Every structure is written in structure tokens, then in C-alpha cells.
Amino acid sequence: QVQLVESGGGLVQPGGSLRLSCTASGFTFSSYAMNWFRQAPGKERELVAAITSAGSGTNYADSVKGRFTISRDNAKNTVYLQMNSLKPEDTAVYYCNAVRRRYSSLDSYWGQGTQVTVSS
């Protein structure tokens, strides 16, 4: 059974830091690119950060560049999102997503989401 289990969300003050973790099971983690998405109430889900299957390439939304870092440890089947210099506008539910592109199909799995609230 495929599972993506997220942890690390919570309440943090503006300017603070938080590290999200997502641990995968039930599939070959190292074959999948990993993404972090977020969704705030009334807004579309947006891609925050992405990392290739081997961890050699990353991409970030402009709004988080320089503040967030995505990384992965394939030996632990875990992807991380280090969030620094947090702002109130970072408040959202953050979702872990695993993607593998194949010949004529796309495998995509989602975590349950974890709430991040940035407030004083």
C-alpha cells in the first residue's frame, strides 16, 4: 500500500523556521521525483519545491526562493522541506507528492497534508 506520511507542521512565528518531512512506503521511492505543494484557503494548490529522483536537481516557486530548501534521503525514503524566514503568507496546508513519468502513464501519489501556520 502506497503511503506518504508527513510530519513537522505546526505554528511558528514570522521569521522562524520549520522542517517538514515526508516518509514514503509501498513504492520505489528512489524512482520518483518528489514535490512539495501547498494550498491556502480559497487559493489554488501551488507547487512550492521539486526535486529529481536522485536529488541532483531542484526547483522552487519564486515566492520561496532563498528561503526554502528541498532535499531527500533515498536511503530513508524521506523528502524534506526546510523552511526559513517564514512569512504569514506561507501559511497553508503543505502536501508531499511523488511522481514518476512512464511511457504512456503517470504515477502520482499524495500525502495527507500538514498544516503550517505562521503567525505572531
PDB file of C-alpha atoms in Angstrom:
ATOM      1  CA  GLN A   1       0.000   0.000   0.000  1.00  0.00           C
ATOM      2  CA  VAL A   2       1.387   3.359  -1.040  1.00  0.00           C
ATOM      3  CA  GLN A   3       1.793   5.819   1.778  1.00  0.00           C
ATOM      4  CA  LEU A   4       3.263   9.279   2.115  1.00  0.00           C
ATOM      5  CA  VAL A   5       3.316  10.323   5.741  1.00  0.00           C
ATOM      6  CA  GLU A   6       4.078  13.939   6.516  1.00  0.00           C
ATOM      7  CA  SER A   7       5.237  15.481   9.741  1.00  0.00           C
ATOM      8  CA  GLY A   8       6.756  18.670  11.079  1.00  0.00           C
ATOM      9  CA  GLY A   9       3.942  21.125  10.570  1.00  0.00           C
ATOM     10  CA  GLY A  10       2.780  23.469  13.273  1.00  0.00           C
ATOM     11  CA  LEU A  11       2.704  27.038  14.467  1.00  0.00           C
ATOM     12  CA  VAL A  12       5.744  29.249  14.050  1.00  0.00           C
ATOM     13  CA  GLN A  13       6.402  32.959  14.387  1.00  0.00           C
ATOM     14  CA  PRO A  14       7.275  35.131  11.394  1.00  0.00           C
ATOM     15  CA  GLY A  15      10.972  34.855  10.694  1.00  0.00           C
ATOM     16  CA  GLY A  16      11.117  31.432  12.244  1.00  0.00           C
ATOM     17  CA  SER A  17      11.984  28.081  10.744  1.00  0.00           C
ATOM     18  CA  LEU A  18      10.305  24.751  10.320  1.00  0.00           C
ATOM     19  CA  ARG A  19      11.302  21.489   8.705  1.00  0.00           C
ATOM     20  CA  LEU A  20       8.714  19.278   7.079  1.00  0.00           C
ATOM     21  CA  SER A  21       9.334  15.606   6.479  1.00  0.00           C
ATOM     22  CA  CYS A  22       7.566  13.115   4.262  1.00  0.00           C
ATOM     23  CA  THR A  23       8.343   9.432   4.573  1.00  0.00           C
ATOM     24  CA  ALA A  24       7.259   7.112   1.780  1.00  0.00           C
ATOM     25  CA  SER A  25       6.445   3.434   1.639  1.00  0.00           C
ATOM     26  CA  GLY A  26       4.848   0.997  -0.770  1.00  0.00           C
ATOM     27  CA  PHE A  27       6.750   2.067  -3.869  1.00  0.00           C
ATOM     28  CA  THR A  28      10.280   2.548  -5.102  1.00  0.00           C
ATOM     29  CA  PHE A  29      10.981   5.957  -3.647  1.00  0.00           C
ATOM     30  CA  SER A  30      14.256   6.463  -5.499  1.00  0.00           C
ATOM     31  CA  SER A  31      12.460   6.188  -8.864  1.00  0.00           C
ATOM     32  CA  TYR A  32      10.190   9.138  -8.153  1.00  0.00           C
ATOM     33  CA  ALA A  33      10.623  12.852  -8.335  1.00  0.00           C
ATOM     34  CA  MET A  34       9.271  14.499  -5.211  1.00  0.00           C
ATOM     35  CA  ASN A  35       7.353  17.721  -4.834  1.00  0.00           C
ATOM     36  CA  TRP A  36       6.001  19.887  -2.082  1.00  0.00           C
ATOM     37  CA  PHE A  37       2.741  21.656  -2.801  1.00  0.00           C
ATOM     38  CA  ARG A  38       0.777  23.975  -0.595  1.00  0.00           C
ATOM     39  CA  GLN A  39      -2.772  25.202  -0.520  1.00  0.00           C
ATOM     40  CA  ALA A  40      -4.229  28.047   1.469  1.00  0.00           C
ATOM     41  CA  PRO A  41      -7.979  28.523   1.956  1.00  0.00           C
ATOM     42  CA  GLY A  42      -9.576  29.971  -1.160  1.00  0.00           C
ATOM     43  CA  LYS A  43      -6.440  29.546  -3.232  1.00  0.00           C
ATOM     44  CA  GLU A  44      -5.262  27.068  -5.819  1.00  0.00           C
ATOM     45  CA  ARG A  45      -2.798  24.413  -4.858  1.00  0.00           C
ATOM     46  CA  GLU A  46       0.638  25.581  -5.897  1.00  0.00           C
ATOM     47  CA  LEU A  47       3.960  23.887  -6.395  1.00  0.00           C
ATOM     48  CA  VAL A  48       6.448  25.062  -3.805  1.00  0.00           C
ATOM     49  CA  ALA A  49       9.506  22.935  -4.498  1.00  0.00           C
ATOM     50  CA  ALA A  50      10.560  19.955  -6.559  1.00  0.00           C
ATOM     51  CA  ILE A  51      13.488  17.579  -6.530  1.00  0.00           C
ATOM     52  CA  THR A  52      14.587  14.962  -9.024  1.00  0.00           C
ATOM     53  CA  SER A  53      14.668  11.286  -8.173  1.00  0.00           C
ATOM     54  CA  ALA A  54      18.397  11.280  -7.476  1.00  0.00           C
ATOM     55  CA  GLY A  55      18.309  14.593  -5.669  1.00  0.00           C
ATOM     56  CA  SER A  56      20.569  16.262  -8.203  1.00  0.00           C
ATOM     57  CA  GLY A  57      18.176  18.957  -9.350  1.00  0.00           C
ATOM     58  CA  THR A  58      15.732  21.244  -7.594  1.00  0.00           C
ATOM     59  CA  ASN A  59      13.203  23.914  -8.474  1.00  0.00           C
ATOM     60  CA  TYR A  60      11.356  26.426  -6.339  1.00  0.00           C
ATOM     61  CA  ALA A  61       8.480  28.795  -6.609  1.00  0.00           C
ATOM     62  CA  ASP A  62       9.672  32.386  -6.838  1.00  0.00           C
ATOM     63  CA  SER A  63       7.926  33.191  -3.592  1.00  0.00           C
ATOM     64  CA  VAL A  64      10.117  30.803  -1.601  1.00  0.00           C
ATOM     65  CA  LYS A  65      13.458  31.010  -3.396  1.00  0.00           C
ATOM     66  CA  GLY A  66      16.268  31.667  -0.989  1.00  0.00           C
ATOM     67  CA  ARG A  67      14.146  30.714   1.993  1.00  0.00           C
ATOM     68  CA  PHE A  68      13.107  27.101   1.429  1.00  0.00           C
ATOM     69  CA  THR A  69      15.271  24.110   0.640  1.00  0.00           C
ATOM     70  CA  ILE A  70      14.034  20.760  -0.589  1.00  0.00           C
ATOM     71  CA  SER A  71      16.186  17.699  -0.054  1.00  0.00           C
ATOM     72  CA  ARG A  72      15.815  13.965   0.027  1.00  0.00           C
ATOM     73  CA  ASP A  73      17.411  10.947   1.588  1.00  0.00           C
ATOM     74  CA  ASN A  74      16.666   7.951  -0.575  1.00  0.00           C
ATOM     75  CA  ALA A  75      18.126   5.586   1.999  1.00  0.00           C
ATOM     76  CA  LYS A  76      15.433   6.767   4.399  1.00  0.00           C
ATOM     77  CA  ASN A  77      12.670   7.115   1.785  1.00  0.00           C
ATOM     78  CA  THR A  78      12.208  10.646   3.002  1.00  0.00           C
ATOM     79  CA  VAL A  79      11.913  14.073   1.431  1.00  0.00           C
ATOM     80  CA  TYR A  80      12.318  17.258   3.454  1.00  0.00           C
ATOM     81  CA  LEU A  81      11.352  20.863   3.147  1.00  0.00           C
ATOM     82  CA  GLN A  82      13.443  23.219   5.240  1.00  0.00           C
ATOM     83  CA  MET A  83      11.533  26.452   5.634  1.00  0.00           C
ATOM     84  CA  ASN A  84      13.406  29.503   6.879  1.00  0.00           C
ATOM     85  CA  SER A  85      12.472  33.153   7.259  1.00  0.00           C
ATOM     86  CA  LEU A  86       8.834  32.185   7.320  1.00  0.00           C
ATOM     87  CA  LYS A  87       6.179  34.730   6.462  1.00  0.00           C
ATOM     88  CA  PRO A  88       2.463  34.807   7.255  1.00  0.00           C
ATOM     89  CA  GLU A  89       1.744  34.225   3.573  1.00  0.00           C
ATOM     90  CA  ASP A  90       3.450  30.849   3.873  1.00  0.00           C
ATOM     91  CA  THR A  91       0.509  29.689   5.958  1.00  0.00           C
ATOM     92  CA  ALA A  92      -1.080  26.748   4.172  1.00  0.00           C
ATOM     93  CA  VAL A  93      -1.554  23.026   4.163  1.00  0.00           C
ATOM     94  CA  TYR A  94       1.597  21.505   2.729  1.00  0.00           C
ATOM     95  CA  TYR A  95       1.377  18.316   0.704  1.00  0.00           C
ATOM     96  CA  CYS A  96       4.016  15.819  -0.281  1.00  0.00           C
ATOM     97  CA  ASN A  97       3.732  14.461  -3.820  1.00  0.00           C
ATOM     98  CA  ALA A  98       5.592  11.659  -5.601  1.00  0.00           C
ATOM     99  CA  VAL A  99       5.665  11.494  -9.399  1.00  0.00           C
ATOM    100  CA  ARG A 100       7.023   9.031 -11.913  1.00  0.00           C
ATOM    101  CA  ARG A 101       6.668   9.537 -15.638  1.00  0.00           C
ATOM    102  CA  ARG A 102       6.366   6.446 -17.803  1.00  0.00           C
ATOM    103  CA  TYR A 103       5.745   5.685 -21.491  1.00  0.00           C
ATOM    104  CA  SER A 104       2.005   6.224 -21.519  1.00  0.00           C
ATOM    105  CA  SER A 105       1.120   6.876 -17.915  1.00  0.00           C
ATOM    106  CA  LEU A 106       1.928   8.996 -14.902  1.00  0.00           C
ATOM    107  CA  ASP A 107       2.130   7.681 -11.390  1.00  0.00           C
ATOM    108  CA  SER A 108       1.335  10.311  -8.806  1.00  0.00           C
ATOM    109  CA  TYR A 109       0.832   9.877  -5.078  1.00  0.00           C
ATOM    110  CA  TRP A 110      -0.098  12.369  -2.399  1.00  0.00           C
ATOM    111  CA  GLY A 111       0.366  12.701   1.289  1.00  0.00           C
ATOM    112  CA  GLN A 112      -2.379  13.733   3.665  1.00  0.00           C
ATOM    113  CA  GLY A 113      -1.079  17.242   4.162  1.00  0.00           C
ATOM    114  CA  THR A 114       0.272  19.026   7.193  1.00  0.00           C
ATOM    115  CA  GLN A 115      -0.758  22.449   8.438  1.00  0.00           C
ATOM    116  CA  VAL A 116       1.813  25.210   8.643  1.00  0.00           C
ATOM    117  CA  THR A 117       0.710  28.391  10.364  1.00  0.00           C
ATOM    118  CA  VAL A 118       2.966  31.431  10.509  1.00  0.00           C
ATOM    119  CA  SER A 119       1.649  33.939  12.988  1.00  0.00           C
ATOM    120  CA  SER A 120       2.803  36.121  15.823  1.00  0.00           C
TER     121      SER A 120
END
